[in-house]
XYZ file of N, CA and C in Angstrom:
597
model
N 13.528 21.523 -66.590
C 13.025 21.964 -64.965
C 13.960 22.575 -64.330
N 13.710 23.949 -63.705
C 14.751 24.615 -63.064
C 15.160 23.914 -61.651
N 16.337 24.071 -61.329
C 16.844 23.523 -59.925
C 15.872 23.472 -58.780
N 15.292 24.745 -58.480
C 14.344 24.678 -57.119
C 13.104 23.814 -57.478
N 12.419 23.595 -58.861
C 11.541 22.909 -58.965
C 11.845 21.130 -58.669
N 13.060 20.866 -59.146
C 13.769 19.633 -59.012
C 13.705 19.302 -57.522
N 14.391 20.112 -56.915
C 14.403 19.964 -55.427
C 13.148 19.544 -54.600
N 12.084 20.407 -54.986
C 10.886 20.371 -54.419
C 10.271 18.948 -54.868
N 10.460 18.415 -55.948
C 9.790 17.020 -56.364
C 10.391 15.963 -55.631
N 11.944 16.153 -55.364
C 12.287 15.340 -54.615
C 12.177 15.179 -53.306
N 11.945 16.360 -52.823
C 11.529 16.315 -51.467
C 10.010 15.688 -51.252
N 9.222 15.936 -52.137
C 7.955 15.230 -52.134
C 8.057 13.794 -52.141
N 8.821 13.384 -52.997
C 9.184 12.027 -53.169
C 9.698 11.329 -51.914
N 10.580 12.050 -51.275
C 11.390 11.391 -50.008
C 10.444 11.511 -48.633
N 9.360 12.118 -48.780
C 8.550 12.163 -47.569
C 8.577 10.798 -46.658
N 8.763 10.766 -45.357
C 8.717 9.512 -44.636
C 7.587 8.693 -44.622
N 7.623 7.394 -44.789
C 6.473 6.511 -44.857
C 6.311 5.995 -43.386
N 4.881 6.332 -42.987
C 4.486 5.858 -41.502
C 4.665 4.134 -41.457
N 5.323 4.169 -40.337
C 5.438 2.627 -39.911
C 4.533 2.161 -39.087
N 3.335 1.558 -39.647
C 1.967 1.201 -38.986
C 2.279 -0.008 -38.049
N 3.090 -0.610 -38.408
C 3.478 -1.864 -37.796
C 4.104 -1.417 -36.157
N 5.148 -0.465 -36.435
C 5.682 -0.138 -35.141
C 4.829 0.559 -34.212
N 4.014 1.438 -34.764
C 2.894 1.970 -33.742
C 1.797 0.986 -33.158
N 1.345 0.184 -34.132
C 0.470 -0.827 -33.508
C 1.267 -1.456 -32.597
N 2.441 -1.965 -32.778
C 3.095 -2.663 -31.599
C 3.217 -1.906 -30.236
N 3.585 -0.661 -30.445
C 3.454 0.398 -29.186
C 2.246 0.463 -28.659
N 1.191 0.432 -29.277
C -0.136 0.567 -28.719
C -0.562 -0.760 -28.268
N -0.386 -1.815 -28.559
C -0.626 -2.940 -28.066
C 0.226 -3.470 -26.776
N 1.454 -2.904 -26.841
C 2.294 -3.050 -25.786
C 1.854 -2.281 -24.492
N 1.233 -1.023 -24.753
C 0.810 -0.103 -23.791
C -0.544 -0.839 -23.238
N -1.269 -1.185 -24.152
C -2.690 -1.852 -23.558
C -2.076 -3.159 -22.528
N -1.285 -3.793 -22.953
C -0.919 -4.907 -22.235
C -0.345 -4.477 -20.743
N 0.348 -3.476 -20.808
C 1.036 -2.989 -19.555
C -0.284 -2.386 -18.920
N -1.219 -1.722 -19.132
C -2.262 -1.004 -18.485
C -2.976 -2.282 -17.842
N -3.413 -3.301 -18.473
C -4.175 -4.451 -18.193
C -3.259 -5.119 -17.067
N -2.162 -5.392 -16.956
C -1.283 -5.974 -16.143
C -1.430 -5.049 -14.798
N -1.371 -4.047 -14.948
C -0.992 -2.902 -13.656
C -2.608 -3.255 -13.079
N -3.701 -3.082 -13.823
C -5.205 -3.446 -13.361
C -5.202 -4.865 -12.630
N -4.630 -5.679 -13.308
C -4.803 -6.973 -12.513
C -3.905 -7.163 -11.384
N -2.943 -6.624 -11.312
C -2.134 -6.443 -10.157
C -2.796 -5.836 -9.076
N -3.474 -4.654 -9.229
C -4.346 -4.015 -8.281
C -5.473 -4.795 -7.838
N -6.080 -5.544 -8.699
C -7.367 -6.453 -8.283
C -6.837 -7.481 -7.386
N -5.475 -7.944 -7.466
C -4.779 -9.165 -6.727
C -4.558 -8.654 -5.482
N -4.178 -7.409 -5.556
C -3.728 -6.472 -4.043
C -5.253 -6.402 -3.462
N -6.328 -6.135 -4.059
C -7.418 -6.035 -3.290
C -7.792 -6.946 -2.756
N -7.750 -8.194 -3.518
C -8.354 -9.446 -3.017
C -7.389 -10.124 -1.890
N -6.334 -9.924 -1.905
C -5.110 -10.422 -0.929
C -5.513 -9.444 0.230
N -5.853 -8.022 0.242
C -6.189 -7.521 1.402
C -7.480 -7.823 1.942
N -8.469 -8.249 1.290
C -9.739 -8.633 1.530
C -9.462 -10.049 2.395
N -8.482 -10.916 1.769
C -8.438 -12.176 2.544
C -7.801 -12.019 3.952
N -6.821 -10.972 3.908
C -6.116 -10.757 5.365
C -7.158 -10.101 6.314
N -8.251 -9.515 5.958
C -9.253 -8.924 6.841
C -10.364 -9.822 6.779
N -10.265 -11.166 6.422
C -11.292 -11.924 6.443
C -11.917 -12.464 7.936
N -11.251 -11.920 9.144
C -11.748 -12.143 10.350
C -12.848 -11.029 10.560
N -12.892 -10.168 9.835
C -14.050 -9.173 10.292
C -15.260 -9.549 10.258
N -16.337 -9.508 11.526
C -17.655 -10.200 11.359
C -18.328 -9.411 10.310
N -19.715 -9.997 10.068
C -20.570 -9.631 9.202
C -20.957 -8.172 9.985
N -21.311 -7.203 9.085
C -21.788 -5.803 9.632
C -23.439 -6.106 9.870
N -23.345 -5.104 11.154
C -24.980 -5.063 11.765
C -25.900 -4.537 10.495
N -26.932 -5.033 10.715
C -28.184 -4.564 10.015
C -29.023 -3.627 10.535
N -29.791 -2.587 10.075
C -30.502 -1.683 10.946
C -31.691 -2.316 11.512
N -31.950 -2.012 12.774
C -33.095 -2.611 13.534
C -34.503 -2.152 12.910
N -35.395 -2.821 12.970
C -36.770 -2.591 12.603
C -37.445 -1.457 12.893
N -36.901 -0.879 14.170
C -37.502 0.466 14.871
C -36.171 1.196 15.252
N -35.652 1.723 14.498
C -34.322 2.591 14.939
C -34.778 3.844 15.777
N -35.990 4.516 15.699
C -36.254 5.717 16.394
C -36.299 6.868 15.559
N -36.594 7.873 16.001
C -36.636 8.928 15.404
C -35.133 9.633 14.893
N -35.043 10.162 13.960
C -33.683 10.820 13.658
C -33.264 11.949 14.591
N -32.187 12.002 14.765
C -31.608 13.155 15.658
C -31.557 14.393 14.833
N -30.895 14.174 13.594
C -30.626 15.081 12.521
C -31.327 14.973 11.196
N -31.190 15.890 10.541
C -31.747 15.707 9.212
C -30.934 14.709 8.442
N -31.411 13.922 7.668
C -30.689 12.816 6.871
C -29.641 13.480 5.986
N -28.393 12.784 6.248
C -27.149 13.514 5.408
C -27.059 12.499 4.177
N -27.247 13.312 3.110
C -26.753 12.531 1.939
C -25.452 13.108 1.303
N -24.941 12.181 0.593
C -23.598 12.308 0.036
C -22.849 11.320 -0.531
N -21.608 11.190 -0.180
C -20.908 9.930 -0.562
C -20.025 9.239 0.409
N -19.884 7.869 0.420
C -19.109 7.204 1.210
C -17.878 6.934 0.555
N -16.787 7.480 0.944
C -15.401 7.196 0.585
C -14.404 6.163 0.884
N -14.861 5.317 2.057
C -14.296 4.168 2.156
C -13.735 4.057 4.037
N -13.365 3.268 4.174
C -12.851 2.866 5.638
C -11.415 2.426 5.769
N -10.880 2.815 6.816
C -9.463 2.433 7.009
C -9.426 2.089 8.696
N -8.191 1.543 8.966
C -7.897 1.176 10.470
C -7.824 2.758 11.114
N -8.503 2.801 12.291
C -8.572 4.160 12.928
C -7.297 4.537 13.147
N -7.088 5.855 12.670
C -5.744 6.540 13.142
C -4.772 6.499 11.730
N -5.044 5.460 10.872
C -3.937 5.135 9.908
C -4.916 5.479 8.421
N -4.714 6.490 7.993
C -5.623 6.840 6.855
C -5.333 6.258 5.661
N -4.164 5.403 5.571
C -3.961 4.665 4.223
C -4.072 3.325 4.100
N -4.593 2.849 5.495
C -4.608 1.409 5.744
C -6.141 1.155 5.312
N -6.700 0.848 4.149
C -7.824 0.586 3.857
C -8.460 -0.647 4.176
N -9.643 -0.618 4.479
C -10.405 -1.843 4.757
C -11.396 -2.213 3.771
N -11.211 -3.114 3.249
C -12.183 -3.745 1.874
C -13.018 -4.802 2.092
N -12.748 -5.487 3.309
C -13.739 -6.704 3.702
C -15.063 -6.119 4.129
N -16.022 -7.004 3.801
C -17.456 -6.753 4.150
C -18.295 -5.788 3.101
N -17.498 -5.450 1.848
C -17.738 -4.366 1.226
C -17.739 -2.924 1.695
N -16.926 -2.698 2.575
C -16.402 -1.523 3.174
C -15.355 -0.799 2.216
N -14.886 -1.495 1.353
C -13.971 -0.872 0.341
C -14.619 -0.189 -0.949
N -15.908 -0.351 -0.984
C -16.726 0.120 -2.051
C -17.099 1.655 -2.056
N -16.901 2.420 -2.866
C -17.214 3.769 -2.878
C -18.521 3.907 -3.328
N -19.234 4.826 -2.864
C -20.726 4.963 -3.318
C -21.437 6.023 -2.744
N -22.763 6.483 -3.355
C -23.606 7.143 -2.621
C -24.015 6.753 -1.431
N -24.247 7.835 -0.580
C -24.658 7.174 0.738
C -25.763 8.238 1.572
N -26.789 7.503 2.342
C -27.381 8.397 2.981
C -27.149 8.160 4.722
N -27.083 8.761 5.427
C -26.855 8.690 6.835
C -28.048 9.093 7.513
N -28.352 8.321 8.697
C -29.506 8.725 9.600
C -28.998 8.239 10.850
N -28.935 9.176 11.893
C -28.659 9.131 13.166
C -29.645 9.221 14.213
N -30.038 8.108 14.903
C -30.825 7.896 16.051
C -30.201 7.494 17.277
N -31.008 7.312 18.373
C -30.531 7.085 19.500
C -29.919 5.450 19.490
N -30.330 4.863 18.511
C -29.906 3.419 18.479
C -28.445 3.372 17.491
N -28.269 4.166 16.908
C -27.140 4.261 16.223
C -27.035 4.941 14.757
N -25.984 4.655 13.924
C -26.004 5.211 12.647
C -26.225 4.289 11.662
N -27.324 4.578 10.930
C -27.445 3.819 9.894
C -27.045 4.276 8.331
N -26.016 3.478 7.593
C -25.819 4.005 6.410
C -26.310 3.006 5.421
N -27.054 4.036 4.426
C -27.803 3.054 3.229
C -26.831 3.741 2.237
N -26.366 2.651 1.221
C -25.645 2.629 0.194
C -26.387 2.243 -1.152
N -27.015 2.904 -2.026
C -27.279 2.443 -3.167
C -26.173 1.973 -3.946
N -26.543 0.592 -4.280
C -25.419 0.047 -5.368
C -24.577 -0.783 -4.427
N -24.532 -0.672 -3.150
C -23.523 -1.235 -2.319
C -24.089 -1.829 -1.033
N -23.323 -2.714 -0.319
C -24.189 -2.909 1.038
C -24.256 -2.067 2.074
N -25.408 -1.911 2.646
C -25.859 -1.146 3.803
C -25.235 -1.637 4.813
N -25.016 -0.844 6.051
C -24.276 -1.143 7.283
C -24.738 -0.570 8.449
N -24.985 -0.855 9.679
C -25.648 0.052 10.783
C -24.597 -0.149 11.812
N -24.187 0.876 12.429
C -23.296 1.075 13.690
C -24.055 1.181 14.905
N -24.070 0.455 15.674
C -24.837 0.443 16.923
C -24.302 1.743 17.699
N -24.902 2.452 18.481
C -24.444 3.404 19.298
C -23.507 3.121 20.310
N -23.659 1.685 20.754
C -22.452 1.621 21.890
C -21.201 1.313 21.003
N -21.205 0.987 19.654
C -19.889 0.787 18.948
C -19.318 2.148 18.484
N -19.944 3.318 18.686
C -19.631 4.250 18.149
C -18.381 5.102 19.123
N -17.457 5.482 18.530
C -16.140 5.995 19.428
C -16.040 7.271 19.112
N -16.590 8.060 18.168
C -16.336 9.595 17.974
C -16.455 10.009 16.707
N -16.417 11.320 16.324
C -16.379 11.618 14.704
C -15.468 13.016 14.925
N -14.960 13.248 13.670
C -14.107 14.379 13.395
C -14.271 14.927 12.078
N -13.689 16.233 11.824
C -13.337 16.650 10.291
C -12.020 16.464 9.998
N -11.783 16.094 8.830
C -10.616 15.807 8.142
C -10.507 16.087 6.736
N -9.185 15.891 6.257
C -9.108 16.260 4.720
C -8.601 14.930 3.983
N -8.519 13.864 4.435
C -8.200 12.622 3.499
C -8.470 11.232 4.263
N -8.758 10.422 3.347
C -8.951 8.874 3.411
C -8.697 8.085 2.582
N -7.685 7.167 2.885
C -7.431 6.160 1.473
C -7.789 6.454 0.158
N -7.088 7.264 -0.473
C -7.231 7.477 -1.685
C -8.096 8.641 -2.051
N -8.463 9.327 -0.943
C -9.230 10.688 -1.228
C -9.058 11.668 -0.537
N -8.474 12.707 -1.096
C -8.048 13.930 -0.272
C -8.590 15.192 -0.666
N -9.282 15.997 0.255
C -10.118 17.072 0.066
C -9.350 18.025 0.726
N -10.235 19.288 0.856
C -9.775 20.398 1.599
C -9.920 20.055 3.116
N -9.148 20.919 3.886
C -9.218 20.758 5.186
C -10.669 20.715 5.928
N -11.142 19.706 6.404
C -12.347 19.840 6.929
C -13.675 19.226 5.886
N -13.159 18.524 4.922
C -13.881 18.390 3.638
C -14.521 16.830 3.946
N -14.005 16.199 4.832
C -14.657 14.894 5.263
C -15.078 14.765 6.624
N -16.164 14.004 6.612
C -16.802 13.695 7.986
C -16.361 12.452 8.290
N -15.320 11.888 9.399
C -14.806 10.800 9.714
C -15.505 10.322 10.953
N -16.073 8.971 10.608
C -16.855 8.397 11.779
C -15.950 7.228 12.503
N -15.657 7.195 13.621
C -14.709 6.168 14.177
C -15.620 5.098 15.119
N -15.620 4.011 14.745
C -16.345 3.072 15.361
C -15.578 1.847 15.399
N -16.215 0.716 16.241
C -15.560 -0.682 16.814
C -16.405 -1.507 16.251
N -15.862 -2.396 15.617
C -16.553 -3.748 15.142
C -15.471 -4.892 15.110
N -15.897 -5.889 15.657
C -14.942 -7.305 15.801
C -13.744 -6.808 16.625
N -13.888 -5.921 17.497
C -12.427 -5.983 18.263
C -11.618 -4.761 17.254
N -11.981 -4.414 16.188
C -11.137 -3.450 15.304
C -11.611 -1.998 15.309
N -10.828 -0.906 15.551
C -11.421 0.336 15.263
C -11.060 0.873 14.003
N -12.387 1.335 13.571
C -12.380 1.577 12.168
C -12.970 3.114 11.955
N -12.011 3.843 11.097
C -12.393 5.141 10.497
C -13.328 5.253 9.139
N -14.462 5.677 9.174
C -15.027 5.613 8.032
C -15.443 6.994 7.350
N -15.172 7.186 6.023
C -15.132 8.887 5.658
C -16.189 8.950 4.667
N -17.025 10.192 4.887
C -18.207 10.667 4.197
C -18.051 11.967 3.875
N -18.852 12.498 2.879
C -18.763 13.879 2.378
C -20.301 14.070 2.124
N -20.808 15.202 2.667
C -22.115 15.546 2.608
C -22.196 16.342 1.255
N -23.524 16.443 0.755
C -23.603 17.193 -0.528
C -23.512 18.446 0.019
N -23.908 18.873 1.332
C -24.068 20.274 1.737
C -22.884 20.052 3.022
N -21.774 20.584 2.948
C -20.547 20.321 3.672
C -20.909 21.157 5.121
N -21.706 22.059 4.903
C -22.007 23.161 6.142
C -22.748 22.185 7.254
N -23.095 21.103 6.854
C -23.904 20.047 7.685
C -22.735 19.236 8.605
N -21.449 19.215 8.207
C -20.538 18.357 8.934
C -20.286 18.767 10.380
N -20.218 20.053 10.904
C -20.020 20.251 12.095
C -21.145 19.752 13.208
N -22.472 20.107 12.709
C -23.599 19.425 13.589
C -23.484 17.763 13.637
N -23.030 17.130 12.662
C -22.993 15.793 12.699
C -21.710 15.444 13.679
N -20.641 15.798 13.567
C -19.680 15.650 14.708
C -20.028 15.830 15.708
N -20.759 16.839 16.277
C -20.942 17.218 17.542
C -22.312 16.281 18.098
N -23.123 15.739 17.071
C -24.176 14.902 17.214
C -23.430 13.388 17.619
N -22.594 12.973 16.796
C -22.091 11.640 16.880
C -21.013 11.556 18.041
N -20.535 12.743 18.359
C -19.762 12.624 19.642
C -20.502 12.447 20.941
N -21.680 13.332 21.162
C -22.576 13.462 22.119
C -22.987 11.964 22.168
N -23.551 11.384 21.314
C -24.092 9.970 21.419
C -22.971 9.041 21.811
N -21.826 8.986 21.274
C -20.882 8.018 21.486
C -20.305 8.287 23.059
N -20.156 9.411 23.473
C -19.938 9.755 24.809
C -20.867 9.200 25.802
N -22.199 9.652 25.603
C -23.413 9.124 26.314
C -23.312 7.533 26.509
N -23.178 7.013 25.372
C -23.321 5.318 25.307
C -22.196 4.869 26.066
N -20.979 5.381 25.758
C -19.745 4.792 26.540
C -19.737 5.087 28.052
N -20.322 6.308 28.446
C -20.501 6.205 29.776
C -21.640 5.274 30.430
N -22.819 5.080 29.669
C -23.771 4.122 30.039
C -23.221 2.739 30.155
N -22.384 2.340 29.197
C -21.798 0.996 29.111
C -20.739 0.648 30.413
N -19.997 1.948 30.648
C -18.962 1.757 31.601
C -19.558 1.647 33.020
N -20.958 2.350 33.157
C -21.423 2.519 34.374
C -22.149 1.025 34.724
N -22.776 0.551 33.512
C -23.545 -1.073 33.634
C -22.376 -1.879 34.152
N -21.295 -1.767 33.481
C -19.999 -2.670 33.781
C -19.673 -2.660 35.127
N -19.340 -1.451 35.856
C -19.018 -1.349 37.003
C -20.125 -1.843 37.893
N -21.340 -1.437 37.935
C -22.325 -2.077 38.690
C -22.476 -3.824 38.758
N -22.271 -4.317 37.426
C -22.247 -5.625 37.451
C -21.132 -6.221 38.134
N -19.928 -5.475 38.005
C -18.857 -6.074 38.796
C -18.941 -6.072 40.274
N -19.598 -4.933 40.861
C -19.949 -4.478 42.093
C -20.848 -5.476 42.551
N -21.893 -5.944 41.788
C -22.799 -6.905 42.311
C -22.043 -7.943 42.825
N -21.151 -8.572 41.919
C -20.651 -9.951 42.074
C -19.779 -9.911 43.407
């Protein structure tokens, strides 16, 4: 056998053997790490929910909410945070669950229907305004990609983020929500002043 052929045969015999035990160990270790991280996230979620346990039950839509002020908005609900603090997520009362959503705005308030998650209703008197923004707790989009509705519940100011399937609807919703919240705030202030004056 010529020298080149001898070297070729030796090279074929000395091919490294795969260490399956080491590979399986690495895979198992990685899976354990992923499960541990997921468990920590779940614990953090539960802890946050416990801290926010003083948030009252959300309102249900009235039987007769009136005629819609705008065409119903269909899209996604991306979550709620403490107003003005876009990373301080609120998870209590199901507000932390992302879902599809259908919004209806009437003189009575904002009705949020969420397939697969808890529906809720924001009375007109609780609305504090609306704006366009680009991010809310874990979701960042292009500038103006999110409709942020600010409302009050249980003495807490809340920002809730929505994205319509048709983003060109956002400006009209901001205008209508701001108009309704301003009207309701003015009415509530007038009624309070009149009541104080009567005393």
